[in-house]
């Protein structure tokens, strides 16, 4: 099997899903953000976003912290070190998959 | 051309100025600089250099404090409740070392150039007889005006270029400084203050426009369920 096909097959399916890829990409550029920010940036509905975040949390890529900002509840989200490593590996494999034949 | 992924990675950085706070900081710093100049002009002629430095630093610190305080308040009470909270990663040691070195090199180059002009030695090739005296240090004001005007279109393009009215603000800056340069009376030191005030005012006006647009197009979100 050629290297490009191999790279495509090895892509992380958890990150490769378009909605989760969007989430992980945004989280990779920040130290942390809250649920509302991701809701606005991804334009998903709350249920959809929560579902994808739960999947990423289960894979160990995202850390979810429920806290308060004053008296207002806030959900903070961060990419874990494993999540960052997985995203970097995903980007490298994507690049390899797009390499010229 | 940037890939879609790279564009997405750039979005959180652009979000930092979605409410115009970046422009507000620049505008207030410019006003602080102009205020420092006006306060210094009010001091008696025989005021010591130390007093002048204290007055200038006090004006700049006041402007900086106000800029960051107001920015923080806007983020906390307007931006974060509407479109969410973002914390950016701290810059690494390598970035700080590079930034400090670059700034030191620029400062040394400017000071060296000013020293060369003042001592009339330009590599022994050209005998420059410029009697600029202390006015040579006002070159920093000219540089400040040029940089603060030139930075604006770069700022517009880097923050997404969504607000086309900002190009009118840019044009106003260039024309305003040009008109003041031609018509404003007084010596060089006096001339420099109105353009700095004007450019600062336009940066602040741009910030106000951005904030108004942001508030108009967003609404305060309902708090998350516990």
mmCIF file of C-alpha atoms in Angstrom:
data_model
loop_
_atom_site.group_PDB
_atom_site.id
_atom_site.type_symbol
_atom_site.label_atom_id
_atom_site.label_comp_id
_atom_site.label_asym_id
_atom_site.label_seq_id
_atom_site.Cartn_x
_atom_site.Cartn_y
_atom_site.Cartn_z
ATOM 1 C CA UNK A 1 0.000 0.000 0.000
ATOM 2 C CA UNK A 2 1.488 3.391 -0.868
ATOM 3 C CA UNK A 3 2.470 5.868 1.856
ATOM 4 C CA UNK A 4 -0.364 8.281 1.146
ATOM 5 C CA UNK A 5 -3.065 5.655 1.523
ATOM 6 C CA UNK A 6 -1.347 4.403 4.652
ATOM 7 C CA UNK A 7 -1.360 7.965 6.075
ATOM 8 C CA UNK A 8 -5.093 8.322 5.326
ATOM 9 C CA UNK A 9 -5.924 5.015 7.008
ATOM 10 C CA UNK A 10 -3.939 5.978 10.087
ATOM 11 C CA UNK A 11 -5.805 9.242 10.613
ATOM 12 C CA UNK A 12 -7.278 9.520 14.091
ATOM 13 C CA UNK A 13 -11.023 8.939 13.647
ATOM 14 C CA UNK A 14 -11.853 10.794 16.853
ATOM 15 C CA UNK A 15 -10.279 14.005 15.555
ATOM 16 C CA UNK A 16 -11.016 13.433 11.878
ATOM 17 C CA UNK A 17 -14.777 13.921 12.271
ATOM 18 C CA UNK A 18 -15.357 17.489 10.905
ATOM 19 C CA UNK A 19 -17.133 18.905 13.949
ATOM 20 C CA UNK A 20 -14.558 17.499 16.360
ATOM 21 C CA UNK A 21 -11.738 18.646 14.096
ATOM 22 C CA UNK A 22 -13.145 22.186 14.327
ATOM 23 C CA UNK A 23 -13.321 21.936 18.129
ATOM 24 C CA UNK A 24 -9.806 20.555 18.504
ATOM 25 C CA UNK A 25 -8.387 23.130 16.071
ATOM 26 C CA UNK A 26 -9.898 26.006 18.038
ATOM 27 C CA UNK A 27 -8.748 24.566 21.370
ATOM 28 C CA UNK A 28 -5.211 24.076 20.030
ATOM 29 C CA UNK A 29 -4.875 27.847 19.542
ATOM 30 C CA UNK A 30 -5.915 28.818 23.085
ATOM 31 C CA UNK A 31 -4.931 27.999 26.636
ATOM 32 C CA UNK A 32 -8.583 27.480 27.576
ATOM 33 C CA UNK A 33 -11.993 28.734 26.561
ATOM 34 C CA UNK A 34 -15.567 28.336 27.686
ATOM 35 C CA UNK A 35 -18.506 26.469 26.200
ATOM 36 C CA UNK A 36 -20.158 29.671 24.964
ATOM 37 C CA UNK A 37 -17.112 30.593 22.863
ATOM 38 C CA UNK A 38 -17.086 27.213 21.125
ATOM 39 C CA UNK A 39 -20.856 27.426 20.631
ATOM 40 C CA UNK A 40 -20.461 30.734 18.793
ATOM 41 C CA UNK A 41 -17.406 29.765 16.778
ATOM 42 C CA UNK A 42 -18.606 26.352 15.651
ATOM 43 C CA UNK A 43 -22.267 27.419 15.211
ATOM 44 C CA UNK A 44 -23.397 24.029 16.502
ATOM 45 C CA UNK A 45 -26.345 23.651 18.816
ATOM 46 C CA UNK A 46 -25.739 22.925 22.510
ATOM 47 C CA UNK A 47 -26.647 19.227 22.322
ATOM 48 C CA UNK A 48 -24.433 18.582 19.332
ATOM 49 C CA UNK A 49 -21.467 20.403 20.832
ATOM 50 C CA UNK A 50 -21.901 18.661 24.193
ATOM 51 C CA UNK A 51 -21.964 15.306 22.458
ATOM 52 C CA UNK A 52 -18.742 15.939 20.561
ATOM 53 C CA UNK A 53 -17.027 17.299 23.673
ATOM 54 C CA UNK A 54 -18.051 14.196 25.598
ATOM 55 C CA UNK A 55 -16.529 12.015 22.882
ATOM 56 C CA UNK A 56 -13.283 14.020 22.990
ATOM 57 C CA UNK A 57 -13.227 13.859 26.775
ATOM 58 C CA UNK A 58 -13.714 10.099 26.667
ATOM 59 C CA UNK A 59 -10.711 9.828 24.305
ATOM 60 C CA UNK A 60 -8.669 11.869 26.800
ATOM 61 C CA UNK A 61 -8.130 14.772 24.400
ATOM 62 C CA UNK A 62 -10.181 17.434 26.136
ATOM 63 C CA UNK A 63 -10.481 18.401 29.786
ATOM 64 C CA UNK A 64 -13.825 19.823 30.921
ATOM 65 C CA UNK A 65 -14.015 21.849 34.105
ATOM 66 C CA UNK A 66 -17.310 23.116 35.494
ATOM 67 C CA UNK A 67 -16.777 26.245 37.546
ATOM 68 C CA UNK A 68 -18.293 29.629 38.301
ATOM 69 C CA UNK A 69 -17.472 33.116 37.118
ATOM 70 C CA UNK A 70 -18.835 35.028 40.064
ATOM 71 C CA UNK A 71 -22.309 33.558 40.464
ATOM 72 C CA UNK A 72 -22.653 32.483 36.825
ATOM 73 C CA UNK A 73 -21.876 28.832 35.987
ATOM 74 C CA UNK A 74 -19.151 28.394 33.417
ATOM 75 C CA UNK A 75 -17.765 25.346 31.609
ATOM 76 C CA UNK A 76 -14.075 25.665 30.816
ATOM 77 C CA UNK A 77 -12.456 23.537 28.132
ATOM 78 C CA UNK A 78 -8.824 22.759 27.513
ATOM 79 C CA UNK A 79 -6.908 20.469 25.228
ATOM 80 C CA UNK A 80 -4.941 17.904 27.250
ATOM 81 C CA UNK A 81 -1.286 17.141 26.428
ATOM 82 C CA UNK A 82 -2.522 13.904 24.837
ATOM 83 C CA UNK A 83 -5.002 15.952 22.806
ATOM 84 C CA UNK A 84 -2.282 18.316 21.580
ATOM 85 C CA UNK A 85 -0.027 15.412 20.659
ATOM 86 C CA UNK A 86 -2.899 13.704 18.834
ATOM 87 C CA UNK A 87 -3.717 16.908 16.939
ATOM 88 C CA UNK A 88 -0.065 17.409 15.939
ATOM 89 C CA UNK A 89 0.131 13.809 14.752
ATOM 90 C CA UNK A 90 -3.127 14.293 12.834
ATOM 91 C CA UNK A 91 -1.741 17.379 11.075
ATOM 92 C CA UNK A 92 1.449 15.558 10.112
ATOM 93 C CA UNK A 93 -0.492 12.608 8.713
ATOM 94 C CA UNK A 94 -2.826 14.920 6.784
ATOM 95 C CA UNK A 95 0.182 16.641 5.291
ATOM 96 C CA UNK A 96 1.687 13.262 4.337
ATOM 97 C CA UNK A 97 -1.615 12.218 2.795
ATOM 98 C CA UNK A 98 -1.589 15.343 0.606
ATOM 99 C CA UNK A 99 2.051 14.950 -0.425
ATOM 100 C CA UNK A 100 2.585 14.896 -4.207
ATOM 101 C CA UNK A 101 2.700 11.426 -5.769
ATOM 102 C CA UNK B 1 -2.600 30.624 0.525
ATOM 103 C CA UNK B 2 -3.520 29.520 4.083
ATOM 104 C CA UNK B 3 -5.304 26.222 4.448
ATOM 105 C CA UNK B 4 -8.750 26.084 6.073
ATOM 106 C CA UNK B 5 -7.142 24.556 9.154
ATOM 107 C CA UNK B 6 -4.675 27.417 9.458
ATOM 108 C CA UNK B 7 -7.499 29.932 9.051
ATOM 109 C CA UNK B 8 -9.334 28.228 11.880
ATOM 110 C CA UNK B 9 -6.276 28.323 14.091
ATOM 111 C CA UNK B 10 -6.090 32.098 13.473
ATOM 112 C CA UNK B 11 -9.702 32.713 14.549
ATOM 113 C CA UNK B 12 -9.097 32.826 18.335
ATOM 114 C CA UNK B 13 -6.422 35.488 17.837
ATOM 115 C CA UNK B 14 -8.824 37.625 15.799
ATOM 116 C CA UNK B 15 -11.427 37.137 18.522
ATOM 117 C CA UNK B 16 -9.270 39.133 20.941
ATOM 118 C CA UNK B 17 -10.230 42.350 19.126
ATOM 119 C CA UNK B 18 -13.826 41.476 18.272
ATOM 120 C CA UNK B 19 -14.925 44.202 20.692
ATOM 121 C CA UNK B 20 -12.419 46.897 19.649
ATOM 122 C CA UNK B 21 -10.401 46.728 22.874
ATOM 123 C CA UNK B 22 -7.089 46.390 21.038
ATOM 124 C CA UNK B 23 -7.719 49.638 19.153
ATOM 125 C CA UNK B 24 -8.817 51.283 22.390
ATOM 126 C CA UNK B 25 -5.498 50.409 24.064
ATOM 127 C CA UNK B 26 -3.521 51.919 21.172
ATOM 128 C CA UNK B 27 -5.674 55.073 21.184
ATOM 129 C CA UNK B 28 -5.313 55.591 24.943
ATOM 130 C CA UNK B 29 -1.546 55.077 24.816
ATOM 131 C CA UNK B 30 -1.286 57.733 22.090
ATOM 132 C CA UNK B 31 -3.396 60.098 24.169
ATOM 133 C CA UNK B 32 -1.197 59.359 27.160
ATOM 134 C CA UNK B 33 1.811 60.304 25.092
ATOM 135 C CA UNK B 34 0.144 63.564 23.967
ATOM 136 C CA UNK B 35 -0.885 64.301 27.556
ATOM 137 C CA UNK B 36 2.713 63.766 28.670
ATOM 138 C CA UNK B 37 3.833 66.302 26.070
ATOM 139 C CA UNK B 38 1.259 68.911 27.146
ATOM 140 C CA UNK B 39 2.034 68.443 30.863
ATOM 141 C CA UNK B 40 5.733 68.805 30.179
ATOM 142 C CA UNK B 41 5.041 72.042 28.291
ATOM 143 C CA UNK B 42 3.221 73.416 31.356
ATOM 144 C CA UNK B 43 6.260 72.899 33.579
ATOM 145 C CA UNK B 44 8.455 75.935 34.256
ATOM 146 C CA UNK B 45 11.448 76.412 31.943
ATOM 147 C CA UNK B 46 13.903 75.752 34.750
ATOM 148 C CA UNK B 47 12.222 72.506 35.861
ATOM 149 C CA UNK B 48 14.716 69.717 36.418
ATOM 150 C CA UNK B 49 15.090 66.796 34.035
ATOM 151 C CA UNK B 50 14.084 64.437 36.827
ATOM 152 C CA UNK B 51 10.750 66.258 37.291
ATOM 153 C CA UNK B 52 10.120 66.161 33.540
ATOM 154 C CA UNK B 53 10.781 62.422 33.452
ATOM 155 C CA UNK B 54 8.445 61.848 36.422
ATOM 156 C CA UNK B 55 5.648 63.856 34.763
ATOM 157 C CA UNK B 56 6.054 61.994 31.455
ATOM 158 C CA UNK B 57 6.137 58.606 33.143
ATOM 159 C CA UNK B 58 3.116 59.460 35.314
ATOM 160 C CA UNK B 59 1.049 60.428 32.249
ATOM 161 C CA UNK B 60 2.070 57.270 30.390
ATOM 162 C CA UNK B 61 1.402 55.029 33.386
ATOM 163 C CA UNK B 62 -2.019 56.645 33.850
ATOM 164 C CA UNK B 63 -2.865 56.017 30.201
ATOM 165 C CA UNK B 64 -1.637 52.417 30.353
ATOM 166 C CA UNK B 65 -3.519 51.730 33.588
ATOM 167 C CA UNK B 66 -6.714 53.172 32.137
ATOM 168 C CA UNK B 67 -6.273 51.250 28.890
ATOM 169 C CA UNK B 68 -5.838 47.867 30.517
ATOM 170 C CA UNK B 69 -8.450 48.527 33.209
ATOM 171 C CA UNK B 70 -11.128 49.513 30.704
ATOM 172 C CA UNK B 71 -10.160 46.619 28.456
ATOM 173 C CA UNK B 72 -10.563 44.178 31.303
ATOM 174 C CA UNK B 73 -13.950 45.667 32.247
ATOM 175 C CA UNK B 74 -15.249 45.429 28.655
ATOM 176 C CA UNK B 75 -14.081 41.837 28.373
ATOM 177 C CA UNK B 76 -15.637 40.868 31.722
ATOM 178 C CA UNK B 77 -18.984 42.640 31.475
ATOM 179 C CA UNK B 78 -19.658 42.769 27.749
ATOM 180 C CA UNK B 79 -17.600 40.330 25.641
ATOM 181 C CA UNK B 80 -17.341 37.203 27.781
ATOM 182 C CA UNK B 81 -21.057 37.071 28.650
ATOM 183 C CA UNK B 82 -21.995 37.545 24.982
ATOM 184 C CA UNK B 83 -19.650 35.429 22.904
ATOM 185 C CA UNK B 84 -17.557 33.544 25.423
ATOM 186 C CA UNK B 85 -14.313 33.575 27.322
ATOM 187 C CA UNK B 86 -10.884 32.773 25.887
ATOM 188 C CA UNK B 87 -7.512 32.650 27.633
ATOM 189 C CA UNK B 88 -4.458 32.736 25.425
ATOM 190 C CA UNK B 89 -1.301 30.720 26.020
ATOM 191 C CA UNK B 90 1.595 32.544 27.630
ATOM 192 C CA UNK B 91 4.425 33.315 25.282
ATOM 193 C CA UNK B 92 7.483 31.120 25.670
ATOM 194 C CA UNK B 93 10.964 32.147 26.733
ATOM 195 C CA UNK B 94 12.211 32.057 23.143
ATOM 196 C CA UNK B 95 9.600 34.645 22.051
ATOM 197 C CA UNK B 96 10.552 36.979 24.910
ATOM 198 C CA UNK B 97 14.286 36.700 24.213
ATOM 199 C CA UNK B 98 13.751 37.382 20.499
ATOM 200 C CA UNK B 99 11.439 40.338 21.184
ATOM 201 C CA UNK B 100 13.817 41.939 23.704
ATOM 202 C CA UNK B 101 16.802 41.524 21.372
ATOM 203 C CA UNK B 102 14.934 42.999 18.390
ATOM 204 C CA UNK B 103 13.760 45.994 20.447
ATOM 205 C CA UNK B 104 17.238 46.610 21.842
ATOM 206 C CA UNK B 105 18.686 46.550 18.332
ATOM 207 C CA UNK B 106 16.054 49.040 17.104
ATOM 208 C CA UNK B 107 16.635 51.366 20.082
ATOM 209 C CA UNK B 108 20.420 51.210 19.630
ATOM 210 C CA UNK B 109 20.056 51.901 15.915
ATOM 211 C CA UNK B 110 17.836 54.942 16.523
ATOM 212 C CA UNK B 111 20.088 56.299 19.302
ATOM 213 C CA UNK B 112 23.191 55.664 17.204
ATOM 214 C CA UNK B 113 21.677 57.441 14.214
ATOM 215 C CA UNK B 114 20.656 60.415 16.350
ATOM 216 C CA UNK B 115 24.133 60.544 17.885
ATOM 217 C CA UNK B 116 25.725 60.507 14.419
ATOM 218 C CA UNK B 117 23.534 63.394 13.269
ATOM 219 C CA UNK B 118 24.204 65.402 16.434
ATOM 220 C CA UNK B 119 27.965 65.039 16.190
ATOM 221 C CA UNK B 120 27.889 65.824 12.439
ATOM 222 C CA UNK B 121 29.834 62.670 11.586
ATOM 223 C CA UNK B 122 28.379 60.514 8.882
ATOM 224 C CA UNK B 123 31.127 57.970 8.144
ATOM 225 C CA UNK B 124 33.393 60.929 7.337
ATOM 226 C CA UNK B 125 31.854 61.062 3.890
ATOM 227 C CA UNK B 126 29.270 63.810 4.233
ATOM 228 C CA UNK B 127 29.693 66.886 6.368
ATOM 229 C CA UNK B 128 26.221 67.426 7.753
ATOM 230 C CA UNK B 129 25.704 70.774 9.390
ATOM 231 C CA UNK B 130 22.272 70.289 10.859
ATOM 232 C CA UNK B 131 21.672 72.517 13.822
ATOM 233 C CA UNK B 132 18.860 70.381 15.182
ATOM 234 C CA UNK B 133 20.059 70.355 18.805
ATOM 235 C CA UNK B 134 17.435 68.855 21.140
ATOM 236 C CA UNK B 135 14.927 68.723 18.276
ATOM 237 C CA UNK B 136 16.708 65.630 16.990
ATOM 238 C CA UNK B 137 15.040 63.739 19.828
ATOM 239 C CA UNK B 138 11.660 64.824 18.442
ATOM 240 C CA UNK B 139 12.315 62.396 15.619
ATOM 241 C CA UNK B 140 10.850 59.851 17.994
ATOM 242 C CA UNK B 141 7.517 61.703 17.826
ATOM 243 C CA UNK B 142 7.592 61.640 14.021
ATOM 244 C CA UNK B 143 8.366 57.934 14.145
ATOM 245 C CA UNK B 144 5.511 57.408 16.614
ATOM 246 C CA UNK B 145 3.058 59.195 14.306
ATOM 247 C CA UNK B 146 4.271 57.270 11.242
ATOM 248 C CA UNK B 147 4.117 53.931 13.055
ATOM 249 C CA UNK B 148 0.681 54.561 14.595
ATOM 250 C CA UNK B 149 -0.774 55.590 11.217
ATOM 251 C CA UNK B 150 0.945 52.773 9.278
ATOM 252 C CA UNK B 151 -0.118 50.209 11.882
ATOM 253 C CA UNK B 152 -3.809 50.907 11.331
ATOM 254 C CA UNK B 153 -4.239 49.371 7.847
ATOM 255 C CA UNK B 154 -2.084 46.433 8.936
ATOM 256 C CA UNK B 155 -4.377 46.051 11.950
ATOM 257 C CA UNK B 156 -7.493 46.100 9.752
ATOM 258 C CA UNK B 157 -6.157 43.422 7.439
ATOM 259 C CA UNK B 158 -4.960 41.189 10.286
ATOM 260 C CA UNK B 159 -8.249 41.352 12.191
ATOM 261 C CA UNK B 160 -10.293 40.088 9.266
ATOM 262 C CA UNK B 161 -11.114 43.326 7.405
ATOM 263 C CA UNK B 162 -14.795 42.855 8.196
ATOM 264 C CA UNK B 163 -15.567 46.523 8.847
ATOM 265 C CA UNK B 164 -15.090 48.428 5.615
ATOM 266 C CA UNK B 165 -15.733 51.790 7.264
ATOM 267 C CA UNK B 166 -12.334 51.433 8.918
ATOM 268 C CA UNK B 167 -10.670 52.307 5.614
ATOM 269 C CA UNK B 168 -12.341 55.727 5.858
ATOM 270 C CA UNK B 169 -10.825 56.095 9.336
ATOM 271 C CA UNK B 170 -7.446 55.170 7.839
ATOM 272 C CA UNK B 171 -7.819 57.792 5.126
ATOM 273 C CA UNK B 172 -8.839 60.369 7.764
ATOM 274 C CA UNK B 173 -5.665 59.616 9.724
ATOM 275 C CA UNK B 174 -3.408 60.152 6.735
ATOM 276 C CA UNK B 175 -5.205 63.301 5.564
ATOM 277 C CA UNK B 176 -5.504 64.716 9.082
ATOM 278 C CA UNK B 177 -1.805 64.339 9.846
ATOM 279 C CA UNK B 178 -0.922 65.784 6.440
ATOM 280 C CA UNK B 179 -3.164 68.838 6.917
ATOM 281 C CA UNK B 180 -1.805 69.466 10.417
ATOM 282 C CA UNK B 181 1.774 69.144 9.151
ATOM 283 C CA UNK B 182 1.135 71.885 6.605
ATOM 284 C CA UNK B 183 -1.074 74.256 8.595
ATOM 285 C CA UNK B 184 -0.259 73.907 12.300
ATOM 286 C CA UNK B 185 1.785 76.824 13.677
ATOM 287 C CA UNK B 186 4.497 76.592 16.309
ATOM 288 C CA UNK B 187 7.825 74.875 16.574
ATOM 289 C CA UNK B 188 8.423 71.197 16.033
ATOM 290 C CA UNK B 189 7.779 70.175 19.622
ATOM 291 C CA UNK B 190 4.425 72.009 19.669
ATOM 292 C CA UNK B 191 3.450 70.698 16.227
ATOM 293 C CA UNK B 192 3.839 67.063 17.223
ATOM 294 C CA UNK B 193 1.108 67.027 19.853
ATOM 295 C CA UNK B 194 -2.024 67.668 17.736
ATOM 296 C CA UNK B 195 -1.276 64.847 15.256
ATOM 297 C CA UNK B 196 -0.673 62.391 18.097
ATOM 298 C CA UNK B 197 -3.989 63.500 19.640
ATOM 299 C CA UNK B 198 -5.771 63.207 16.283
ATOM 300 C CA UNK B 199 -4.398 59.748 15.504
ATOM 301 C CA UNK B 200 -5.213 58.622 19.062
ATOM 302 C CA UNK B 201 -8.738 59.972 18.722
ATOM 303 C CA UNK B 202 -9.248 58.115 15.449
ATOM 304 C CA UNK B 203 -7.999 54.849 16.973
ATOM 305 C CA UNK B 204 -10.447 55.406 19.861
ATOM 306 C CA UNK B 205 -13.235 56.238 17.423
ATOM 307 C CA UNK B 206 -12.482 53.033 15.551
ATOM 308 C CA UNK B 207 -12.614 51.120 18.836
ATOM 309 C CA UNK B 208 -15.993 52.656 19.674
ATOM 310 C CA UNK B 209 -17.339 51.740 16.229
ATOM 311 C CA UNK B 210 -16.117 48.166 16.567
ATOM 312 C CA UNK B 211 -17.651 47.837 20.025
ATOM 313 C CA UNK B 212 -20.959 49.307 18.855
ATOM 314 C CA UNK B 213 -21.053 46.919 15.902
ATOM 315 C CA UNK B 214 -20.218 43.988 18.163
ATOM 316 C CA UNK B 215 -22.912 44.833 20.733
ATOM 317 C CA UNK B 216 -25.464 45.405 17.977
ATOM 318 C CA UNK B 217 -24.834 42.029 16.333
ATOM 319 C CA UNK B 218 -24.647 39.888 19.445
ATOM 320 C CA UNK B 219 -26.821 39.353 22.460
ATOM 321 C CA UNK B 220 -26.073 38.423 26.009
ATOM 322 C CA UNK B 221 -26.297 34.635 26.300
ATOM 323 C CA UNK B 222 -28.428 32.917 28.921
ATOM 324 C CA UNK B 223 -26.283 31.474 31.723
ATOM 325 C CA UNK B 224 -25.365 27.799 31.302
ATOM 326 C CA UNK B 225 -27.590 25.333 33.159
ATOM 327 C CA UNK B 226 -25.887 23.997 36.314
#
